Short mmCIF file of C-alpha atoms in Angstrom, two decimals:
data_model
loop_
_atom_site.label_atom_id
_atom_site.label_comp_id
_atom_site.label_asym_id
_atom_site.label_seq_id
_atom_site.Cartn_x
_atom_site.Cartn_y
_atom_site.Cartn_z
CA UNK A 1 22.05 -26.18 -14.91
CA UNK A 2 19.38 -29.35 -14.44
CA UNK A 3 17.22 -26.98 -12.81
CA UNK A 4 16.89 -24.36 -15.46
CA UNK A 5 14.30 -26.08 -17.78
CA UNK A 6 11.73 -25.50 -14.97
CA UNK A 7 12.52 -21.95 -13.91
CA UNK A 8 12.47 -21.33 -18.12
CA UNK A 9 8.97 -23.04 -18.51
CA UNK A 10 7.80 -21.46 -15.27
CA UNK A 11 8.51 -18.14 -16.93
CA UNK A 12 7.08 -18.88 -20.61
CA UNK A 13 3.71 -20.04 -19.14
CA UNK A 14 3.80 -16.10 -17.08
CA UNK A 15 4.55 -14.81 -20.16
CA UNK A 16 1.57 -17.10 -22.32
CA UNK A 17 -0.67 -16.02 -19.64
CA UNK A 18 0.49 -12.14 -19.71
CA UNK A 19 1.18 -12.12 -15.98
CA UNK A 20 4.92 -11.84 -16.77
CA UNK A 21 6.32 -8.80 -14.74
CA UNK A 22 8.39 -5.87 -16.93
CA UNK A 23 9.61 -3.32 -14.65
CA UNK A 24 10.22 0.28 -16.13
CA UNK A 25 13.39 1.60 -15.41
CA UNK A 26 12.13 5.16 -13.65
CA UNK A 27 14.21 8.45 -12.01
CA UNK A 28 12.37 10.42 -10.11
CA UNK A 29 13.94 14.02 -10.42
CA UNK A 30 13.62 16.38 -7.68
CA UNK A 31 10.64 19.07 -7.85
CA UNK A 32 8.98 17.32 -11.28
CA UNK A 33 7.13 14.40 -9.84
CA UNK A 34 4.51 13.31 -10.80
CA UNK A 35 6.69 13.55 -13.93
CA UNK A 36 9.96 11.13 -14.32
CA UNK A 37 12.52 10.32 -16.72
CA UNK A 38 11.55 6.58 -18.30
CA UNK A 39 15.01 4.85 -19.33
CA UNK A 40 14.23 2.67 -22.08
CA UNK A 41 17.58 1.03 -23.87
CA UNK A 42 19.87 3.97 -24.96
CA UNK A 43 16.93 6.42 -24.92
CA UNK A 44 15.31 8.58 -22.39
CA UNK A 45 12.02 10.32 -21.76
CA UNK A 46 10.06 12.04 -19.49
CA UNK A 47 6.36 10.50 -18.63
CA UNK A 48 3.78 10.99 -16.25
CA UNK A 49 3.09 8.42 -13.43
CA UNK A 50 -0.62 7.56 -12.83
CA UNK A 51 0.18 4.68 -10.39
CA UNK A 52 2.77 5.94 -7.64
CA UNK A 53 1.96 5.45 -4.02
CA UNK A 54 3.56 8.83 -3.10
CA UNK A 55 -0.13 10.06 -2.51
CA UNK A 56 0.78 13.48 -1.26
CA UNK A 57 3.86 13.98 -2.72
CA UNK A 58 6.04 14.05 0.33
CA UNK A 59 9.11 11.74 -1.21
CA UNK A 60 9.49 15.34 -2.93
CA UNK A 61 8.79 18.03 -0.04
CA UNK A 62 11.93 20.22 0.64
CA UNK A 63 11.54 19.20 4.60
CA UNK A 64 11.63 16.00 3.97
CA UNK A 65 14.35 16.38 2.08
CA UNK A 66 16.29 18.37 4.13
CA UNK A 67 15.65 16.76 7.33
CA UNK A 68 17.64 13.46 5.17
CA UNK A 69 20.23 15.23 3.67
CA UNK A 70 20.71 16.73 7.50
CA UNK A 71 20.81 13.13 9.10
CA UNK A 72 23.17 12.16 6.35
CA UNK A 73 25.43 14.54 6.22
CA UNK A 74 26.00 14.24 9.95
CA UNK A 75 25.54 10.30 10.76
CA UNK A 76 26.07 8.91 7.51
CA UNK A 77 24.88 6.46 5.32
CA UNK A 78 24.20 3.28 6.84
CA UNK A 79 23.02 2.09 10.49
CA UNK A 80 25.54 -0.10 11.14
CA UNK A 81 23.81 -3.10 12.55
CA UNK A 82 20.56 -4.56 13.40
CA UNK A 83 18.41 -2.84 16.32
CA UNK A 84 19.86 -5.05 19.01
CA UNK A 85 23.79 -5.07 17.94
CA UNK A 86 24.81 -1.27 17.92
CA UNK A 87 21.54 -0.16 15.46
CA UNK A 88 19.36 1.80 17.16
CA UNK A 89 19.74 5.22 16.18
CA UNK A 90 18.23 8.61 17.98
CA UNK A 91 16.10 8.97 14.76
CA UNK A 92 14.61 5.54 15.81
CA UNK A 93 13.68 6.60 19.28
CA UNK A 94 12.55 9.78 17.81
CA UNK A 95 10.30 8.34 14.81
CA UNK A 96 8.69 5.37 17.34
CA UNK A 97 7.66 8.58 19.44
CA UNK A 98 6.34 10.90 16.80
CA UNK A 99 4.07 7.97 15.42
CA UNK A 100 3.03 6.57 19.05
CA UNK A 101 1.73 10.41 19.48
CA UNK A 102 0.35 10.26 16.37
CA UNK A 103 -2.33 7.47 16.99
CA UNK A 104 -2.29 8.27 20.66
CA UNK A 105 -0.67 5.14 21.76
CA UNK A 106 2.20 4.81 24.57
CA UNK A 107 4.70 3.13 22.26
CA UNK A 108 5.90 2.07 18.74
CA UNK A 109 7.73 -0.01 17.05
CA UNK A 110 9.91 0.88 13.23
CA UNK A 111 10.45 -1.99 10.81
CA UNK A 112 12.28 -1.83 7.60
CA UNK A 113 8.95 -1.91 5.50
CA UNK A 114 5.27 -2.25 5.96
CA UNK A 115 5.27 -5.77 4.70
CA UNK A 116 8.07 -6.88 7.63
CA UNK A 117 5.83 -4.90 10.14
CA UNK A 118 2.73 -6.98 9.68
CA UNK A 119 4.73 -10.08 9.21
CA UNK A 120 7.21 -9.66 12.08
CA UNK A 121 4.00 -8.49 14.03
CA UNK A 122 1.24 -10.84 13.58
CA UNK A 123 3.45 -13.67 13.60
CA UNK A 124 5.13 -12.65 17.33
CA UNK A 125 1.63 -12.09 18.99
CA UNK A 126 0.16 -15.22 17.43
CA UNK A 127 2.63 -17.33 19.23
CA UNK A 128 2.71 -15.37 22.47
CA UNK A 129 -0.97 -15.83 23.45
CA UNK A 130 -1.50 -19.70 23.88
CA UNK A 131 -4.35 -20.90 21.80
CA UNK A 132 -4.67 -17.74 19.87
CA UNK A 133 -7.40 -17.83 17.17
CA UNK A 134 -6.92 -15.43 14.36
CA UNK A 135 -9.95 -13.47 12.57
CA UNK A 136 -8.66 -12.19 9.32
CA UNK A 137 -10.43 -10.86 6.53
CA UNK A 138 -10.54 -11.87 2.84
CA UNK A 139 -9.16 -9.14 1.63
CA UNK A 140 -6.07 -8.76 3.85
CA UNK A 141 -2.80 -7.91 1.90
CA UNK A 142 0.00 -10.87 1.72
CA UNK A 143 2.42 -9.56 4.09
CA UNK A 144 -0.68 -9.92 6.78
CA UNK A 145 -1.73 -13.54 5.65
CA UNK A 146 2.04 -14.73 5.84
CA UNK A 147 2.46 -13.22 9.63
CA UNK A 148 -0.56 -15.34 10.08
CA UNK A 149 0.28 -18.79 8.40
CA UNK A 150 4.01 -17.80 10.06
CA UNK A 151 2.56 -17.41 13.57
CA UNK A 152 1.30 -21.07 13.59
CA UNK A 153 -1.58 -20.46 15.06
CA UNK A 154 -5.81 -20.89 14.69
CA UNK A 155 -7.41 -18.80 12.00
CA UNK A 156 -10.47 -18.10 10.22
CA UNK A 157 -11.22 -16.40 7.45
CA UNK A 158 -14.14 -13.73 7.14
CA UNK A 159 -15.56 -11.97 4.22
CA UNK A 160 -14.43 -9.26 2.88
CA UNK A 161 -16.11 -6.36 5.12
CA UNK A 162 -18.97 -8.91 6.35
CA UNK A 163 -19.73 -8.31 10.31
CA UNK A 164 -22.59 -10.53 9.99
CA UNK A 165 -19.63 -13.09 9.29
CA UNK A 166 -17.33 -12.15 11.75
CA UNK A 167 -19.71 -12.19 14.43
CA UNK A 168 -20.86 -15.66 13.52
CA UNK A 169 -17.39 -16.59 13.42
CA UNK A 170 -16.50 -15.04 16.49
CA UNK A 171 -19.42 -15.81 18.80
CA UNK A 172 -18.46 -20.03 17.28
CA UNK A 173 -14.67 -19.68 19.06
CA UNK A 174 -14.45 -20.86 22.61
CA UNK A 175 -14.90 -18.16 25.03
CA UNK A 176 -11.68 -18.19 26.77
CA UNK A 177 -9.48 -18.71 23.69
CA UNK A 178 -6.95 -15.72 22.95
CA UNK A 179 -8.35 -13.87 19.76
CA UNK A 180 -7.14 -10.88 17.10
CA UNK A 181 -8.88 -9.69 14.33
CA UNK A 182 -6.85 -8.34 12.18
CA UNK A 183 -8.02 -6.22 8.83
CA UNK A 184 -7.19 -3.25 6.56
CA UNK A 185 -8.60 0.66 6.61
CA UNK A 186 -8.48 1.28 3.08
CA UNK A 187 -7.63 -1.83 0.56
CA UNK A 188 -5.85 -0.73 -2.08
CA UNK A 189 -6.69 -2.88 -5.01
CA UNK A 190 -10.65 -2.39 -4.51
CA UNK A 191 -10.61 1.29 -3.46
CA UNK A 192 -12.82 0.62 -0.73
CA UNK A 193 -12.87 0.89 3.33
CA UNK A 194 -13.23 -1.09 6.36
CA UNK A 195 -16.53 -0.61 8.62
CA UNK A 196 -14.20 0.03 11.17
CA UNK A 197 -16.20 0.97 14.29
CA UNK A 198 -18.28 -2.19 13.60
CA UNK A 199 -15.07 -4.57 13.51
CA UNK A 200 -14.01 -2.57 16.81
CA UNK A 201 -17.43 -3.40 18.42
CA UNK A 202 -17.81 -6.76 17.90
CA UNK A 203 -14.14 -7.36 18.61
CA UNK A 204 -14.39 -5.76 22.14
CA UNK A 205 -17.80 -7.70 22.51
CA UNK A 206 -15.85 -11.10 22.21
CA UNK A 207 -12.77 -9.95 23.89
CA UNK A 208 -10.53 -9.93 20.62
CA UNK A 209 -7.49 -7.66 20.25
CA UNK A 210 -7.74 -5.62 17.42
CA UNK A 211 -5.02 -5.47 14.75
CA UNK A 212 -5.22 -2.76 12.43
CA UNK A 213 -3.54 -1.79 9.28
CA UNK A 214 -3.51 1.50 7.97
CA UNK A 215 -0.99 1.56 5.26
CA UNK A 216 -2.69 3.52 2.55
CA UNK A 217 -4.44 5.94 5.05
CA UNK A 218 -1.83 7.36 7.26
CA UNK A 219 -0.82 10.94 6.24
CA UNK A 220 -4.18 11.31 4.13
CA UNK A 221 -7.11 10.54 6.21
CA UNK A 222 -8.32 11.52 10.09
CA UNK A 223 -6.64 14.40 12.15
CA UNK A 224 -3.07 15.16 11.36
CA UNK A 225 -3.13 12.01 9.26
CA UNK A 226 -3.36 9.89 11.50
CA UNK A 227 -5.83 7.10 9.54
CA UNK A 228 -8.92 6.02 9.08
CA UNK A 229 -9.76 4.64 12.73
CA UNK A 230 -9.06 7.91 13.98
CA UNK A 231 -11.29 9.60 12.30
CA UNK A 232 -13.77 6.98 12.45
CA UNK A 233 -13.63 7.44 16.16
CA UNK A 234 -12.63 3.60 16.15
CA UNK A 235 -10.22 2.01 18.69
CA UNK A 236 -7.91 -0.41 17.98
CA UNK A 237 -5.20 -2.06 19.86
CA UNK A 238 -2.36 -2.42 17.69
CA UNK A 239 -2.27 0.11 14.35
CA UNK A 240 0.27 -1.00 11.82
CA UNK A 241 1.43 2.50 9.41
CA UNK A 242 3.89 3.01 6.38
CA UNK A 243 6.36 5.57 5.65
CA UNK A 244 6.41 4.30 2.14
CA UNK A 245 3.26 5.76 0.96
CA UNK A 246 1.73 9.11 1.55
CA UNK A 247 4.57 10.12 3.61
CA UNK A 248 6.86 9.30 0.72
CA UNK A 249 10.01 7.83 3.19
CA UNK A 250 10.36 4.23 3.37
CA UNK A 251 9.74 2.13 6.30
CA UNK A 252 6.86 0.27 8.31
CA UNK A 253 5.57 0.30 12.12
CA UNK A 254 3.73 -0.54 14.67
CA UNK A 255 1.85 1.32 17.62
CA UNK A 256 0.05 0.13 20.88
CA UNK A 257 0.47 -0.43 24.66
CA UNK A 258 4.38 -0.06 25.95
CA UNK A 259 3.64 -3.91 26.98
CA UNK A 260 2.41 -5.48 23.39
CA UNK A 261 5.27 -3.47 21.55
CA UNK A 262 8.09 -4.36 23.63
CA UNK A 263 6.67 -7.83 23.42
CA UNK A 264 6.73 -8.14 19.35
CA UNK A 265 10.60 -5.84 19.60
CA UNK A 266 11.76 -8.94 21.72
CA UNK A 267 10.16 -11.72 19.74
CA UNK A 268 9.75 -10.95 16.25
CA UNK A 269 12.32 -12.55 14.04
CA UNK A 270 12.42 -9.96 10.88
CA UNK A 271 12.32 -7.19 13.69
CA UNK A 272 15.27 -8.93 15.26
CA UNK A 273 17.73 -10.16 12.55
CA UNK A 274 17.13 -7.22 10.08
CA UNK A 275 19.62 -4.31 9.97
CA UNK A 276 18.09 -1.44 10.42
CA UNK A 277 17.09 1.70 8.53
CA UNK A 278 19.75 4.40 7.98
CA UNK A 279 19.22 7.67 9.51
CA UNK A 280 18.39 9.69 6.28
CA UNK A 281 15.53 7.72 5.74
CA UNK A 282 14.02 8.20 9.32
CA UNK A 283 14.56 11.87 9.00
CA UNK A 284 13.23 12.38 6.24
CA UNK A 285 9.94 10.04 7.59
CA UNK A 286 10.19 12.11 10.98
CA UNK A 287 9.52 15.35 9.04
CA UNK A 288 7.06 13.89 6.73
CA UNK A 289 4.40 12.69 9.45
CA UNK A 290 5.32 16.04 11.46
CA UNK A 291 4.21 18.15 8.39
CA UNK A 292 1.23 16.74 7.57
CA UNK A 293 0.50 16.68 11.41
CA UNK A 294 0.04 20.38 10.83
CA UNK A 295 -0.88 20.71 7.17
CA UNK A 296 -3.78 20.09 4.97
CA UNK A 297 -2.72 21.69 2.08
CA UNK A 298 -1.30 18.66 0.72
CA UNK A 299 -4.64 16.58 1.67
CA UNK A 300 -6.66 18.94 -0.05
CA UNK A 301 -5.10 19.13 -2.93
CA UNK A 302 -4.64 14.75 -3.74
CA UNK A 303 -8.93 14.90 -3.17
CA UNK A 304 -9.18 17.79 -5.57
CA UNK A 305 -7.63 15.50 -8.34
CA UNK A 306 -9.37 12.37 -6.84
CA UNK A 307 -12.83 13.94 -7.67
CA UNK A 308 -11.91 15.34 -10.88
CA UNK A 309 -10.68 11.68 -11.95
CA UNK A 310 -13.56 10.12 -10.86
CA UNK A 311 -15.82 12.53 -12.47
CA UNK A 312 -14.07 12.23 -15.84
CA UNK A 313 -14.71 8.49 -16.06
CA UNK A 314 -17.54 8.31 -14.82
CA UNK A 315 -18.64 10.75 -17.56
CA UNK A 316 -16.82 8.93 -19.82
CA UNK A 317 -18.57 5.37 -18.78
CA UNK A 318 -15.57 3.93 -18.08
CA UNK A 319 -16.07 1.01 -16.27
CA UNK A 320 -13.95 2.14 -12.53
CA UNK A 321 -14.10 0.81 -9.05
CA UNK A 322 -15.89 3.98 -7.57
CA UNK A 323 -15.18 3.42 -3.55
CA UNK A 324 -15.07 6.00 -1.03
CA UNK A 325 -11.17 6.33 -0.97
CA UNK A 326 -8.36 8.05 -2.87
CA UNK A 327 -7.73 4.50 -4.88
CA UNK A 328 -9.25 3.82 -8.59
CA UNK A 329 -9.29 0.69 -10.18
CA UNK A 330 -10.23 0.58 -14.09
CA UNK A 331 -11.25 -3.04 -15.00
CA UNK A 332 -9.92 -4.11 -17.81
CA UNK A 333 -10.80 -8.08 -17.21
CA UNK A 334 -8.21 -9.68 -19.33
CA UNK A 335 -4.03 -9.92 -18.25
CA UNK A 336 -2.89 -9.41 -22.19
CA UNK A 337 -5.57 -6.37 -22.73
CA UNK A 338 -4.22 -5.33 -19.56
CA UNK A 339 -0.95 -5.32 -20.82
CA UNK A 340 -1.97 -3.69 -24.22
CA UNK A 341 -3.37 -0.96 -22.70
CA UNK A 342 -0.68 0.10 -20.50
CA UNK A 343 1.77 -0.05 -23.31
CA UNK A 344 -0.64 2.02 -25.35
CA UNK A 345 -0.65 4.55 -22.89
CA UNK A 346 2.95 4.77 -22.14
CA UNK A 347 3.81 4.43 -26.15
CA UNK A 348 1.32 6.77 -27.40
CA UNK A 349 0.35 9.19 -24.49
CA UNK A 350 3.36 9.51 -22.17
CA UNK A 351 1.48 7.94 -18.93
CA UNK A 352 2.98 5.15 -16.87
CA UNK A 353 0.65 2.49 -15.54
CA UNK A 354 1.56 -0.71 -13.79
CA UNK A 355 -1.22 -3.18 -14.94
CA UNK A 356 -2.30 -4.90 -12.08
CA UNK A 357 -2.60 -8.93 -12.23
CA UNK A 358 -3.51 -12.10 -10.65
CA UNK A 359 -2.34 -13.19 -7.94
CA UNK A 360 -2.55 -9.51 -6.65
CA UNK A 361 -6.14 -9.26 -7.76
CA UNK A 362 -8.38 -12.32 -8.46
CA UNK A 363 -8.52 -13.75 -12.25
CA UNK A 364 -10.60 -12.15 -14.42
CA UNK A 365 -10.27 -8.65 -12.78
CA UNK A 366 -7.26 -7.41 -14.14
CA UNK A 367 -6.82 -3.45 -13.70
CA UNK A 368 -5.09 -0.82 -13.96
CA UNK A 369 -4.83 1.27 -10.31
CA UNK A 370 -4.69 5.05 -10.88
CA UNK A 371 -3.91 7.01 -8.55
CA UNK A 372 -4.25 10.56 -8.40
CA UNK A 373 -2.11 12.35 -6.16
CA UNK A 374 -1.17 16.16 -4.44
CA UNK A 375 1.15 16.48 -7.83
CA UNK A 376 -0.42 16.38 -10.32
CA UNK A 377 -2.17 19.00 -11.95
CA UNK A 378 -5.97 19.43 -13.49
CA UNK A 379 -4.60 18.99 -17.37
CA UNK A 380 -3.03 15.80 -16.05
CA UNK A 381 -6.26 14.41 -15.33
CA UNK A 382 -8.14 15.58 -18.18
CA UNK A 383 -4.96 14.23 -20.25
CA UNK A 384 -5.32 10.31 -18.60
CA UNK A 385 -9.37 10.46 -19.11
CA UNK A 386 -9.12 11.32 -22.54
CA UNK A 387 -6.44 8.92 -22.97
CA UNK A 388 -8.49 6.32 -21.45
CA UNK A 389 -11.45 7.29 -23.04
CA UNK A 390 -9.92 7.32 -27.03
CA UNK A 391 -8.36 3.25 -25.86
CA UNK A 392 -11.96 2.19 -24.55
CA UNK A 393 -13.44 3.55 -27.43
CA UNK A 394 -11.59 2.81 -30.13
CA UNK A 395 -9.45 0.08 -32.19
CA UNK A 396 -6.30 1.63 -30.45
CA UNK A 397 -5.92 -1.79 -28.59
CA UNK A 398 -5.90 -5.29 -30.26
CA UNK A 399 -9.83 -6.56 -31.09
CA UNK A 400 -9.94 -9.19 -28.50
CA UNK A 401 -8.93 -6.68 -25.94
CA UNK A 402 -11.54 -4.03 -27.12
CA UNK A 403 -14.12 -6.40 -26.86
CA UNK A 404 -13.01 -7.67 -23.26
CA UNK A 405 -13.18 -3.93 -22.44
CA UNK A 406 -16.56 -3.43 -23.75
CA UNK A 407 -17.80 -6.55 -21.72
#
C-alpha cells in the first residue's frame, strides 16, 4: 500500500528514539505469581515480575477464582449484549452495589475498564451542565484528559498538586458557571498522592463537583479498601475505581448520587455502545472487593515488601522516586538505557520490567516502575536490589547508559 512508507518511517523513528514498544509474551500460572512463564520464540522460562499492577495479588486468590469459575460455569462465557440490549447481568446489579457501599455512595456505575469509566464519565457530565468549566490537574492520566477534550467543554489546567493554583484558578471562573475538578489519589508514574482534603475544600468553597479517581488505591488504602479519600476523611462527589488493579479482576466504575450516575448510564457513549463484561469477570471482582472489605492480611503484607524495597535502594543510592505510596519509580533518564537495563535484567537475572517511556512520562525521565506486591517474597526483593545495584554500578549496561545512570 501508498500508505505504508509512513506507518514504516513512523515506526523506525520509535525505534531510533528507543520508545518502540516490545511486549513479552507472559502466562500467569495459577498459585506462582509473582512468578510467570516468559514465552520467548520456541523457548520458555519462568521469571519474576517487578512491574504487575496486581498489587495484592487477588487475580490469584482462590475466592476470586472460584466465585468466576462459579459464574461461568452457570451463565457462561459472554454477556450477550451491551447494558441496554439484553446485557445487564445480576452480577452487574450486584457489583454496582458492593462498590456504592464501599465508598458510601447511593449508586454506581460498571464500565468495561478504568480508562472507559473516566472517559465515558467526564465526557457525559461535561456536556450535561451548561457552561461547565473543568479544573484538571497536570498530572491526570490520559483516559481523564480525553473525557475532558471529548466533553467539549471549558478547562483549565492546574499544577500538579498546587492548591495555591487551583484556588487562583478557581476563584478567576465566573461564579455561577458549572465547575468539576477532577484529579488522581495516588499517580502512578510519580509514586506520589493527592492533598486530597485540600482539593475537597477549596472545591466545596467555589461550588465545584468533585471528580475523583482512585484507580491505584482501591483495595490497598483506607477502610476495607476503599481509597485514599476515605481514609483521608475527604469527600468527593463522584469516585472513579478499578477492578484491574489491586483487586486483580478487570473492569472500571463509577460511584455517587443515584441522580449523577443514572445521568452518565443514560448519556455516556462508551457506557452505552460497549458490550458488556461477562459474568466470570464480575464475580470474580465481586469477591475480590468483598475480601479485602474484611481482610488486611493481604494489605499488610504488599507494605512489608514496599518498605523493604525502598530501604534496599535507598541503601544502595539508587536514584528512586521515594513518595508516600506503594509505587517506585527508578530514573534511569535515557529511553535506550532504559531499554538496556530492562533487557539486562530479564537476560541476566530473571526479572521482568516494562521500561517506562515518553509520552507516559515526560522526556528525559525515563523509568522503570517497580512494584512490589502481597506476592512476592523478602529474597525477591533483596534479589531485584542487588540486581539493580550490580547494573548501576557496573559496566553491565552499554557506557553511555552507565553514565546517564550516574548523572
Amino acid at each position: 500500500m501508498a500508505c505504508d512508507k509512513y506507518f514504516t518511517d513512523y515506526l523506525a523513528a520509535l525505534k531510533a528514539e528507543g520508545r518502540y514498544r516490545r511486549f513479552a509474551t507472559l502466562e500467569r500460572v495459577v498459585g506462582r505469581f509473582p512468578r510467570a512463564l516468559l514465552h520467548e520464540d520456541s523457548s520458555t522460562r519462568e521469571v519474576t515480575v517487578w512491574c504487575s499492577n496486581d498489587y495484592l495479588g487477588m487475580g490469584q486468590n482462590t475466592k476470586v477464582i472460584a466465585a468466576a469459575r462459579e459464574a461461568l460455569e452457570r451463565s457462561g462465557a459472554g454477556a450477550g449484549g451491551t447494558r441496554n440490549i439484553s446485557g445487564t447481568m445480576r452480577h452487574h446489579v450486584d457489583l454496582e452495589r458492593t462498590v456504592a457501599a464501599l465508598h458510601g455512595k447511593a449508586a454506581a456505575l460498571v464500565f468495561s475498564s478504568g480508562y472507559v469509566a473516566n472517559e465515558g464519565a467526564l465526557a457525559a457530565l461535561g456536556r450535561l451542565l451548561p457552561g461547565c468549566i473543568m479544573f484538571s490537574d497536570a498530572g491526570n492520566h490520559a483516559s481523564m484528559i480525553h473525557g475532558i477534550r471529548d466533553s467539549g467543554c471549558a478547562k483549565q489546567i492546574f499544577r500538579h498538586n498546587d492548591m495555591a493554583h487551583l484556588a487562583a484558578l478557581l476563584a478567576a471562573a465566573p461564579v455561577n458557571a458549572p465547575k468539576i475538578v477532577a484529579c488522581e489519589s495516588v499517580y502512578s508514574m510519580d509514586g506520589d498522592i493527592a492533598p486530597l482534603a485540600e482539593v475537597a475544600a477549596l472545591a466545596r468553597h467555589y461550588g465545584a463537583l468533585t471528580y475523583l479517581d482512585e484507580v491505584h488505591a482501591v483495595g490497598i488504602y483506607g477502610p476495607g479498601g476503599a481509597g485514599v479519600a476515605s481514609r483521608d476523611g475527604a469527600t468527593f462527589d463522584v469516585i472513579e475505581g478499578t477492578f484491574g488493579k489491586a483487586y486483580g479482576a478487570q473492569g472500571g466504575y463509577i460511584a455517587g448520587s443515584e441522580v449523577l450516575v443514572d445521568a452518565v448510564r443514560s448519556a455516556a457513549g462508551p457506557f452505552i455502545f460497549t458490550t458488556s463484561l461477562p459474568p466470570a469477570t464480575l464475580a470474580a471482582a465481586r469477591a475480590a472487593v468483598e475480601h479485602l472489605q474484611q481482610s488486611g492480611t493481604e494489605r499488610e503484607r504488599l507494605w512489608t515488601n514496599v518498605v523493604r524495597l525502598k530501604a534496599g535502594l535507598r541503601a544502595a543510592g539508587l536514584p528512586f522516586m521515594d513518595g508516600p505510596s506503594h509505587i517506585v519509580p527508578l530514573i534511569v533518564g535515557e529511553p535506550n538505557c532504559c531499554r538496556a537495563v530492562t533487557d539486562r535484567l530479564l537476560g541476566e537475572h530473571g526479572i521482568y520490567v516494562q521500561p517506562i517511556n515518553y509520552p507516559t512520562v515526560p522526556r528525559g525521565t525515563e523509568r522503570l516502575r517497580l512494584t512490589a506486591t502481597a506476592a512476592h517474597k523478602a529474597a525477591d526483593v533483596d534479589a531485584l536490589v542487588a540486581a539493580l545495584a550490580d547494573l548501576w554500578r557496573s559496566e553491565h549496561i552499554p557506557a553511555a547508559c552507565h553514565r546517564q545512570a550516574h548523572g
